């Protein structure tokens, strides 16, 4: 992401897209895990099996594995299928069935093992991963055990060593192995316990964590877990002054997670949008605000995206509509797409919708054809905050681009979604435009699917029958919507 010259950071610098999170990934900033293990034998309330006993599968467990194997064998093959076999393949879903009761018993035994050798499971890279998976399962199946185990982990880490700048837990948030475990702990804690963890260990330290190459990841998980205004308020107060600096440090995931928390809780939405406009240098003059979507999507500041050279302290130039229309849309990043999706689900997404409406047809086409950008169109179509009128105003710029959409891997999916929610009049317009290039669509691996979905052959040869068919579909959809609304 780019910083303009009015920022205290280097002129013309892009906001990095964020470091890799993988273990040992280049540039991840995570040091190698320590091998030191400190014993801490908590009381084991469960009896242990004899050391020389060998587990055997019960008939119930054996049946479970047989059903799982059968489901795997029946899974559809990967790859594109051109032919009335493609539709059934899309409908195949993995079978769901409950695990045997004996599995939960073994899980409780494992929990006791975790508690007995907690030092090993926290500090060792492989063992820690086992504990992370166990927390996920316990959170869904045995929440009381999950809470007990989380408290044990937090209690152990918070008493291991002293920290000059706050809680000992802060040291482990910066460690490659233990930070991953703490990420999972943050995600499964119940809201009251998460609130107390924040107040006791993290409050006042969020800016430092946001700037750290490792600790910014557990901070993102903390933000992902925020569900109450009581927690969002102090978190937002700490992080809001440094959003641009966090972006410049290459940690945009922190900013996107904060925006996601504002969306989820339904608070601080206008404030965070204003801060984003300021961070991307499109808040003032107000004419620049209409350019916010390309900036957010590409994670670039205004001056960098449009290649402007402005002296520090100079009055920002007004937005030039002609210049914006002539520039092709830049590469849409995954995090930029997530940012726009969150903003479109805010209670008042009007500013973002106006910016989307200002995109030219070719620019909106690039957004829809992008693997990441296509999900922005999904958000326009599905967000309850976007009215039908606002939706039509944005999508009307795609007129003249329907054939290109249909012949694109991701664009065809967007066009299917538009078609699904379109009224009869809009469907006629789409079908008429596609019908002009019917042969091109039939030969295209993605276009032929769209042509079939639209019933293009019927539209071209038997228009009256097509209209009756589409009218019946629209009637059924209206009836279904009325039932859902009731």
Coordinates of C-alpha atoms in Angstrom, one line a residue:
X1 CA 0.0 0.0 0.0
X2 CA 1.4 3.4 -0.8
X3 CA 2.0 6.4 1.4
X4 CA 1.9 9.9 0.0
X5 CA 4.3 12.7 0.8
X6 CA 2.0 14.1 3.5
X7 CA 2.7 11.1 5.7
X8 CA 5.6 11.1 8.1
X9 CA 6.8 8.0 6.3
X10 CA 8.9 7.8 3.2
X11 CA 7.4 9.6 0.2
X12 CA 5.8 7.4 -2.4
X13 CA 6.2 4.2 -0.4
X14 CA 3.6 1.4 -1.0
X15 CA 1.8 -0.1 2.0
X16 CA 3.1 -3.7 2.0
X17 CA 0.5 -6.3 1.7
X18 CA 1.6 -8.1 4.9
X19 CA 4.2 -10.7 5.7
X20 CA 3.7 -14.5 5.2
X21 CA 2.3 -16.4 8.2
X22 CA 3.7 -19.8 7.5
X23 CA 6.2 -21.5 9.7
X24 CA 9.7 -20.7 8.5
X25 CA 8.3 -18.5 5.7
X26 CA 10.7 -16.1 4.2
X27 CA 10.3 -12.7 5.8
X28 CA 7.9 -14.0 8.4
X29 CA 10.0 -12.6 11.2
X30 CA 9.3 -15.6 13.5
X31 CA 12.4 -17.0 15.3
X32 CA 12.9 -20.7 15.6
X33 CA 11.0 -22.2 18.5
X34 CA 12.8 -22.9 21.7
X35 CA 13.3 -26.5 22.7
X36 CA 13.5 -25.8 26.5
X37 CA 10.8 -27.5 28.4
X38 CA 9.7 -26.6 31.9
X39 CA 7.7 -29.2 33.8
X40 CA 4.5 -28.1 35.4
X41 CA 2.5 -31.1 36.7
X42 CA -1.0 -29.9 37.4
X43 CA -3.4 -32.4 39.1
X44 CA -4.6 -35.1 36.8
X45 CA -8.2 -35.9 37.8
X46 CA -8.5 -38.8 35.4
X47 CA -7.0 -42.2 35.8
X48 CA -4.4 -43.1 33.2
X49 CA -4.5 -46.5 31.3
X50 CA -1.8 -49.0 31.9
X51 CA 1.3 -48.2 29.9
X52 CA 1.4 -51.5 28.2
X53 CA -2.2 -51.5 27.0
X54 CA -2.9 -51.3 23.3
X55 CA -6.1 -49.5 22.1
X56 CA -8.5 -51.4 19.9
X57 CA -11.2 -50.0 17.7
X58 CA -14.7 -50.6 18.9
X59 CA -17.3 -51.8 16.3
X60 CA -18.8 -48.3 16.5
X61 CA -15.5 -46.6 15.8
X62 CA -14.8 -49.1 13.0
X63 CA -18.1 -48.3 11.4
X64 CA -17.4 -44.6 11.6
X65 CA -14.1 -45.0 9.7
X66 CA -15.8 -47.2 7.1
X67 CA -18.5 -44.6 6.5
X68 CA -15.8 -41.8 6.2
X69 CA -13.8 -43.9 3.7
X70 CA -17.0 -44.5 1.6
X71 CA -17.7 -40.8 1.6
X72 CA -14.2 -40.0 0.4
X73 CA -14.5 -42.5 -2.4
X74 CA -17.7 -41.0 -3.6
X75 CA -16.4 -37.4 -3.7
X76 CA -16.5 -35.8 -7.1
X77 CA -13.4 -35.5 -9.2
X78 CA -11.7 -32.1 -9.4
X79 CA -11.4 -30.1 -12.6
X80 CA -13.9 -28.5 -15.0
X81 CA -16.6 -30.7 -16.5
X82 CA -18.1 -29.5 -19.7
X83 CA -21.3 -31.6 -19.8
X84 CA -25.9 -32.6 -17.6
X85 CA -22.9 -34.5 -15.4
X86 CA -21.6 -31.1 -14.2
X87 CA -24.7 -30.1 -12.3
X88 CA -24.9 -33.2 -10.2
X89 CA -21.2 -32.9 -9.3
X90 CA -21.8 -29.4 -8.0
X91 CA -24.5 -30.7 -5.7
X92 CA -22.3 -33.4 -4.1
X93 CA -21.5 -32.5 -0.5
X94 CA -19.5 -34.4 2.1
X95 CA -21.6 -36.5 4.4
X96 CA -22.0 -35.4 8.1
X97 CA -22.2 -37.9 10.9
X98 CA -21.5 -37.8 14.6
X99 CA -18.3 -39.3 15.9
X100 CA -18.7 -42.2 18.2
X101 CA -19.0 -41.5 21.9
X102 CA -15.7 -43.3 22.6
X103 CA -14.0 -40.5 20.7
X104 CA -15.1 -37.9 23.2
X105 CA -13.8 -40.2 26.0
X106 CA -10.4 -40.3 24.4
X107 CA -10.5 -36.5 23.9
X108 CA -11.0 -36.1 27.6
X109 CA -8.1 -38.4 28.3
X110 CA -6.0 -36.2 25.9
X111 CA -7.1 -33.1 27.8
X112 CA -5.7 -34.7 31.0
X113 CA -2.4 -35.4 29.2
X114 CA -2.2 -31.8 28.1
X115 CA -2.7 -30.5 31.6
X116 CA -0.1 -33.0 33.0
X117 CA 2.6 -32.0 30.5
X118 CA 1.5 -28.5 29.7
X119 CA 5.0 -27.1 29.4
X120 CA 5.8 -29.5 26.6
X121 CA 2.6 -28.9 24.7
X122 CA 3.1 -25.1 24.9
X123 CA 6.8 -24.8 24.0
X124 CA 7.3 -27.6 21.5
X125 CA 6.3 -26.8 17.9
X126 CA 4.6 -30.2 17.0
X127 CA 3.0 -30.7 20.4
X128 CA 1.7 -27.2 20.4
X129 CA -0.1 -27.9 17.1
X130 CA -1.8 -30.9 18.7
X131 CA -3.0 -28.6 21.5
X132 CA -4.3 -26.1 19.0
X133 CA -6.4 -28.7 17.2
X134 CA -7.7 -30.0 20.5
X135 CA -8.9 -26.6 21.5
X136 CA -10.8 -26.3 18.3
X137 CA -12.6 -29.6 18.9
X138 CA -13.2 -29.0 22.6
X139 CA -14.7 -25.6 21.8
X140 CA -17.4 -27.4 19.8
X141 CA -17.8 -30.6 21.7
X142 CA -16.8 -30.0 25.3
X143 CA -16.8 -26.3 25.9
X144 CA -16.3 -26.7 29.7
X145 CA -13.1 -28.6 29.1
X146 CA -12.0 -26.0 26.5
X147 CA -12.4 -23.2 29.0
X148 CA -10.5 -25.1 31.7
X149 CA -7.7 -25.9 29.3
X150 CA -7.5 -22.2 28.1
X151 CA -7.3 -21.0 31.7
X152 CA -4.5 -23.5 32.3
X153 CA -2.5 -22.2 29.3
X154 CA -3.0 -18.6 30.3
X155 CA -2.2 -19.2 33.9
X156 CA 1.0 -21.1 33.0
X157 CA 2.3 -18.5 30.6
X158 CA 1.5 -15.5 32.7
X159 CA 3.7 -16.8 35.6
X160 CA 6.7 -18.1 33.6
X161 CA 8.8 -14.9 33.4
X162 CA 8.7 -11.3 34.1
X163 CA 8.3 -8.5 31.5
X164 CA 9.6 -5.0 31.9
X165 CA 6.8 -3.5 29.8
X166 CA 3.8 -5.4 31.2
X167 CA 2.4 -8.8 31.5
X168 CA 4.7 -11.9 31.0
X169 CA 2.1 -13.0 28.4
X170 CA 3.4 -10.3 26.1
X171 CA 6.7 -12.2 25.7
X172 CA 4.9 -15.3 24.5
X173 CA 2.8 -13.3 22.0
X174 CA 6.2 -12.5 20.3
X175 CA 7.3 -16.1 20.2
X176 CA 6.9 -18.1 17.1
X177 CA 5.5 -21.3 18.7
X178 CA 3.5 -20.0 21.7
X179 CA 2.0 -17.1 19.8
X180 CA 0.2 -19.6 17.5
X181 CA -1.2 -21.4 20.5
X182 CA -2.4 -18.1 22.0
X183 CA -4.1 -17.2 18.7
X184 CA -6.3 -20.3 19.1
X185 CA -6.9 -19.5 22.7
X186 CA -8.1 -16.1 21.8
X187 CA -10.5 -17.5 19.2
X188 CA -12.2 -20.0 21.6
X189 CA -12.4 -17.9 24.8
X190 CA -15.9 -16.9 25.9
X191 CA -16.6 -13.1 25.7
X192 CA -16.3 -12.5 29.5
X193 CA -13.0 -14.4 29.8
X194 CA -11.7 -12.6 26.7
X195 CA -12.6 -9.2 28.2
X196 CA -10.7 -10.1 31.4
X197 CA -7.7 -11.3 29.5
X198 CA -7.6 -8.0 27.6
X199 CA -7.9 -5.9 30.8
X200 CA -5.3 -8.0 32.7
X201 CA -2.7 -8.6 30.1
X202 CA -3.1 -6.6 26.8
X203 CA -4.7 -3.2 27.5
X204 CA -2.3 -0.4 26.7
X205 CA 0.0 -2.7 24.6
X206 CA -2.0 -3.0 21.4
X207 CA 0.1 -0.4 19.4
X208 CA 3.2 -2.3 20.3
X209 CA 1.7 -5.6 19.3
X210 CA 0.4 -4.2 16.0
X211 CA 4.0 -3.1 15.1
X212 CA 5.6 -6.5 15.9
X213 CA 6.3 -8.9 13.1
X214 CA 4.9 -11.8 15.1
X215 CA 2.7 -10.4 17.7
X216 CA 0.5 -8.6 15.2
X217 CA -1.0 -12.0 14.2
X218 CA -2.4 -12.9 17.7
X219 CA -3.6 -9.3 17.8
X220 CA -5.6 -10.0 14.6
X221 CA -7.2 -13.0 16.3
X222 CA -8.1 -10.9 19.3
X223 CA -9.9 -8.5 16.9
X224 CA -11.6 -11.4 15.2
X225 CA -12.9 -12.6 18.5
X226 CA -14.4 -9.2 19.5
X227 CA -18.2 -9.5 19.8
X228 CA -19.2 -6.8 22.4
X229 CA -19.1 -3.0 22.4
X230 CA -17.5 -3.2 25.9
X231 CA -14.4 -4.8 24.4
X232 CA -14.4 -3.0 21.0
X233 CA -14.4 0.5 22.6
X234 CA -11.1 0.3 24.4
X235 CA -9.5 -1.7 21.6
X236 CA -10.6 0.9 19.0
X237 CA -9.4 3.8 21.1
X238 CA -5.9 2.3 21.3
X239 CA -5.5 1.4 17.6
X240 CA -7.3 4.2 15.9
X241 CA -4.5 6.7 16.1
X242 CA -2.0 4.4 14.3
X243 CA -3.9 2.9 11.4
X244 CA -1.7 4.5 8.8
X245 CA 1.5 3.6 10.6
X246 CA 0.3 0.0 10.9
X247 CA -0.4 -0.1 7.2
X248 CA 3.0 1.3 6.4
X249 CA 4.7 -1.3 8.6
X250 CA 3.2 -4.1 6.4
X251 CA 0.5 -5.3 8.7
X252 CA -2.8 -4.5 6.9
X253 CA -4.4 -7.6 8.4
X254 CA -4.6 -5.7 11.7
X255 CA -6.6 -2.9 10.1
X256 CA -8.9 -5.3 8.2
X257 CA -9.5 -7.2 11.4
X258 CA -10.4 -4.0 13.2
X259 CA -12.8 -3.0 10.5
X260 CA -14.3 -6.5 10.7
X261 CA -14.8 -6.1 14.4
X262 CA -16.6 -2.8 13.8
X263 CA -18.9 -4.5 11.2
X264 CA -19.6 -7.4 13.5
X265 CA -20.4 -5.3 16.6
X266 CA -22.1 -2.5 14.7
X267 CA -20.1 0.3 16.4
X268 CA -17.4 2.8 15.4
X269 CA -18.2 2.3 11.8
X270 CA -18.3 6.0 10.7
X271 CA -15.2 6.7 12.7
X272 CA -13.1 3.8 11.2
X273 CA -14.3 4.8 7.7
X274 CA -13.1 8.4 8.2
X275 CA -9.7 7.1 9.5
X276 CA -9.4 4.9 6.4
X277 CA -10.0 7.9 4.1
X278 CA -7.3 9.8 6.0
X279 CA -4.8 6.9 5.9
X280 CA -5.3 6.5 2.1
X281 CA -5.1 10.3 1.6
X282 CA -8.5 10.6 0.1
X283 CA -10.4 12.4 2.9
X284 CA -9.5 15.9 1.8
X285 CA -10.4 17.5 -0.6
X286 CA -13.8 15.8 -0.5
X287 CA -13.7 15.2 -4.2
X288 CA -11.1 12.5 -3.6
X289 CA -13.5 10.4 -1.6
X290 CA -15.1 9.0 -4.8
X291 CA -11.8 7.3 -5.5
X292 CA -11.8 5.3 -2.3
X293 CA -12.7 1.9 -3.8
X294 CA -9.7 1.6 -6.2
X295 CA -7.4 2.7 -3.3
X296 CA -8.9 0.3 -0.8
X297 CA -8.9 -2.6 -3.3
X298 CA -5.3 -2.2 -4.3
X299 CA -4.0 -1.0 -0.8
X300 CA -2.5 2.1 -2.3
X301 CA -2.6 5.7 -1.1
X302 CA -4.0 8.3 -3.5
X303 CA -0.7 9.8 -4.7
X304 CA 0.8 6.4 -5.4
X305 CA -2.2 5.0 -7.2
X306 CA -2.5 8.0 -9.6
X307 CA 1.3 8.6 -9.8
X308 CA 1.2 12.1 -8.4
X309 CA 4.1 14.1 -7.1
X310 CA 3.1 16.5 -4.4
X311 CA 5.5 18.4 -2.1
X312 CA 5.1 17.9 1.6
X313 CA 2.9 20.5 3.1
X314 CA 1.3 21.4 -0.2
X315 CA -2.5 21.7 -0.6
X316 CA -3.8 18.3 -1.9
X317 CA -5.0 18.5 -5.5
X318 CA -8.7 18.0 -6.4
X319 CA -9.7 14.7 -7.8
X320 CA -9.7 14.6 -11.6
X321 CA -12.5 12.5 -12.9
X322 CA -11.0 12.2 -16.4
X323 CA -7.7 11.0 -15.0
X324 CA -9.5 8.4 -12.9
X325 CA -11.6 7.1 -15.8
X326 CA -8.6 6.7 -18.0
X327 CA -6.6 4.7 -15.6
X328 CA -7.2 0.9 -15.6
X329 CA -8.1 -0.6 -12.3
X330 CA -5.0 -1.8 -10.4
X331 CA -4.5 -5.3 -9.1
X332 CA -7.0 -6.2 -6.4
X333 CA -5.4 -7.7 -3.3
X334 CA -7.1 -10.2 -1.1
X335 CA -7.0 -8.0 1.9
X336 CA -8.2 -5.0 -0.1
X337 CA -11.2 -7.1 -1.2
X338 CA -11.9 -8.1 2.4
X339 CA -11.8 -4.5 3.5
X340 CA -14.4 -3.5 0.8
X341 CA -16.6 -6.5 1.8
X342 CA -16.6 -5.4 5.4
X343 CA -17.4 -1.8 4.4
X344 CA -20.3 -2.8 2.2
X345 CA -21.8 -4.6 5.2
X346 CA -21.7 -1.5 7.3
X347 CA -25.0 0.0 8.2
X348 CA -24.5 3.0 5.8
X349 CA -22.3 1.9 2.9
X350 CA -23.3 4.9 0.8
X351 CA -19.8 6.3 0.3
X352 CA -18.3 3.0 -0.9
X353 CA -21.3 2.5 -3.2
X354 CA -20.9 5.9 -4.8
X355 CA -17.2 5.1 -5.4
X356 CA -18.2 1.8 -7.0
X357 CA -20.8 3.6 -9.1
X358 CA -18.1 6.0 -10.4
X359 CA -16.1 3.1 -11.9
X360 CA -16.3 2.8 -15.7
X361 CA -17.6 -0.4 -17.3
X362 CA -14.1 -1.7 -18.0
X363 CA -12.9 -1.0 -14.5
X364 CA -15.9 -2.7 -12.9
X365 CA -15.3 -5.7 -15.3
X366 CA -11.8 -6.0 -14.1
X367 CA -13.1 -6.0 -10.5
X368 CA -15.6 -8.7 -11.3
X369 CA -13.1 -10.9 -13.2
X370 CA -10.5 -10.7 -10.4
X371 CA -10.3 -13.8 -8.1
X372 CA -10.4 -11.4 -5.1
X373 CA -12.4 -8.6 -6.5
X374 CA -15.3 -10.8 -7.6
X375 CA -16.2 -11.2 -3.9
X376 CA -16.7 -7.4 -3.7
X377 CA -19.5 -7.9 -6.3
X378 CA -20.9 -10.7 -4.1
X379 CA -21.0 -8.3 -1.2
X380 CA -23.0 -5.8 -3.3
X381 CA -25.5 -8.5 -4.1
X382 CA -25.9 -10.0 -0.6
X383 CA -25.4 -7.1 1.8
X384 CA -28.6 -6.3 3.6
X385 CA -27.4 -2.7 3.9
X386 CA -27.4 -2.2 0.1
X387 CA -30.8 -1.3 -1.3
X388 CA -32.1 -2.5 -4.7
X389 CA -31.8 1.0 -6.1
X390 CA -28.2 1.3 -5.0
X391 CA -27.5 -2.2 -6.3
X392 CA -28.9 -1.3 -9.7
X393 CA -27.0 1.9 -9.9
X394 CA -23.7 0.1 -9.5
X395 CA -24.5 -2.9 -11.7
X396 CA -25.8 -0.8 -14.6
X397 CA -22.2 0.0 -15.5
X398 CA -21.7 -3.6 -16.5
X399 CA -24.0 -3.2 -19.5
X400 CA -22.0 -3.9 -22.5
X401 CA -19.6 -6.2 -20.5
X402 CA -21.9 -9.2 -20.1
X403 CA -20.2 -11.4 -22.8
X404 CA -16.8 -10.7 -21.3
X405 CA -18.1 -11.5 -17.9
X406 CA -19.7 -14.8 -19.1
X407 CA -16.4 -15.9 -20.7
X408 CA -14.4 -15.4 -17.5
X409 CA -13.9 -18.0 -14.7
X410 CA -14.7 -15.6 -11.9
X411 CA -16.8 -13.2 -14.0
X412 CA -19.2 -15.9 -15.0
X413 CA -19.9 -16.7 -11.4
X414 CA -20.6 -13.0 -10.7
X415 CA -23.0 -13.0 -13.7
X416 CA -24.8 -16.1 -12.4
X417 CA -25.3 -14.3 -9.1
X418 CA -26.6 -11.1 -10.8
X419 CA -29.0 -13.2 -12.9
X420 CA -30.3 -15.1 -9.9
X421 CA -31.4 -11.8 -8.3
X422 CA -32.5 -10.0 -11.4
X423 CA -36.1 -9.0 -12.3
X424 CA -37.6 -10.1 -15.6
X425 CA -36.8 -6.8 -17.3
X426 CA -33.2 -7.0 -16.3
X427 CA -33.0 -10.6 -17.5
X428 CA -34.3 -9.6 -20.9
X429 CA -31.5 -7.0 -21.2
X430 CA -28.8 -9.5 -20.2
X431 CA -30.1 -12.3 -22.4
X432 CA -30.4 -9.9 -25.4
X433 CA -26.8 -8.8 -25.0
X434 CA -25.6 -12.3 -24.6
X435 CA -27.6 -13.5 -27.6
X436 CA -25.6 -11.2 -29.9
X437 CA -22.6 -13.4 -29.2
X438 CA -24.3 -16.8 -28.8
X439 CA -21.7 -18.8 -30.8
X440 CA -18.8 -17.3 -28.8
X441 CA -20.5 -18.3 -25.6
X442 CA -21.2 -21.8 -26.7
X443 CA -17.6 -22.4 -27.6
X444 CA -16.3 -20.9 -24.4
X445 CA -15.7 -23.2 -21.4
X446 CA -17.4 -20.8 -19.0
X447 CA -19.7 -19.0 -21.4
X448 CA -21.5 -22.2 -22.4
X449 CA -22.6 -22.7 -18.8
X450 CA -23.9 -19.1 -18.6
X451 CA -25.8 -19.7 -21.9
X452 CA -27.4 -22.8 -20.5
X453 CA -28.3 -21.0 -17.2
X454 CA -29.9 -18.2 -19.1
X455 CA -31.7 -20.6 -21.4
X456 CA -30.3 -18.6 -24.3
X457 CA -31.3 -20.9 -27.1
X458 CA -34.9 -20.7 -25.9
X459 CA -34.6 -16.9 -25.7
X460 CA -33.4 -16.7 -29.3
X461 CA -35.9 -19.2 -30.8
X462 CA -39.0 -19.2 -28.6
X463 CA -39.1 -15.8 -26.9
X464 CA -42.7 -16.2 -25.6
X465 CA -42.0 -19.5 -24.0
X466 CA -38.8 -18.1 -22.4
X467 CA -40.7 -15.2 -20.9
X468 CA -43.4 -17.5 -19.5
X469 CA -40.6 -19.7 -18.0
X470 CA -38.8 -16.7 -16.5
X471 CA -42.0 -15.2 -15.2
X472 CA -42.8 -18.4 -13.4
X473 CA -39.3 -18.4 -11.8
X474 CA -39.7 -14.8 -10.7
X475 CA -43.1 -15.7 -9.2
X476 CA -41.7 -18.5 -7.2
X477 CA -38.8 -16.4 -6.0
X478 CA -41.2 -13.6 -4.8
X479 CA -43.3 -16.2 -2.9
X480 CA -40.2 -17.7 -1.3
X481 CA -39.0 -14.2 -0.3
X482 CA -42.3 -13.4 1.3
X483 CA -42.2 -16.6 3.3
X484 CA -38.6 -15.9 4.5
X485 CA -39.6 -12.3 5.4
X486 CA -42.5 -13.6 7.5

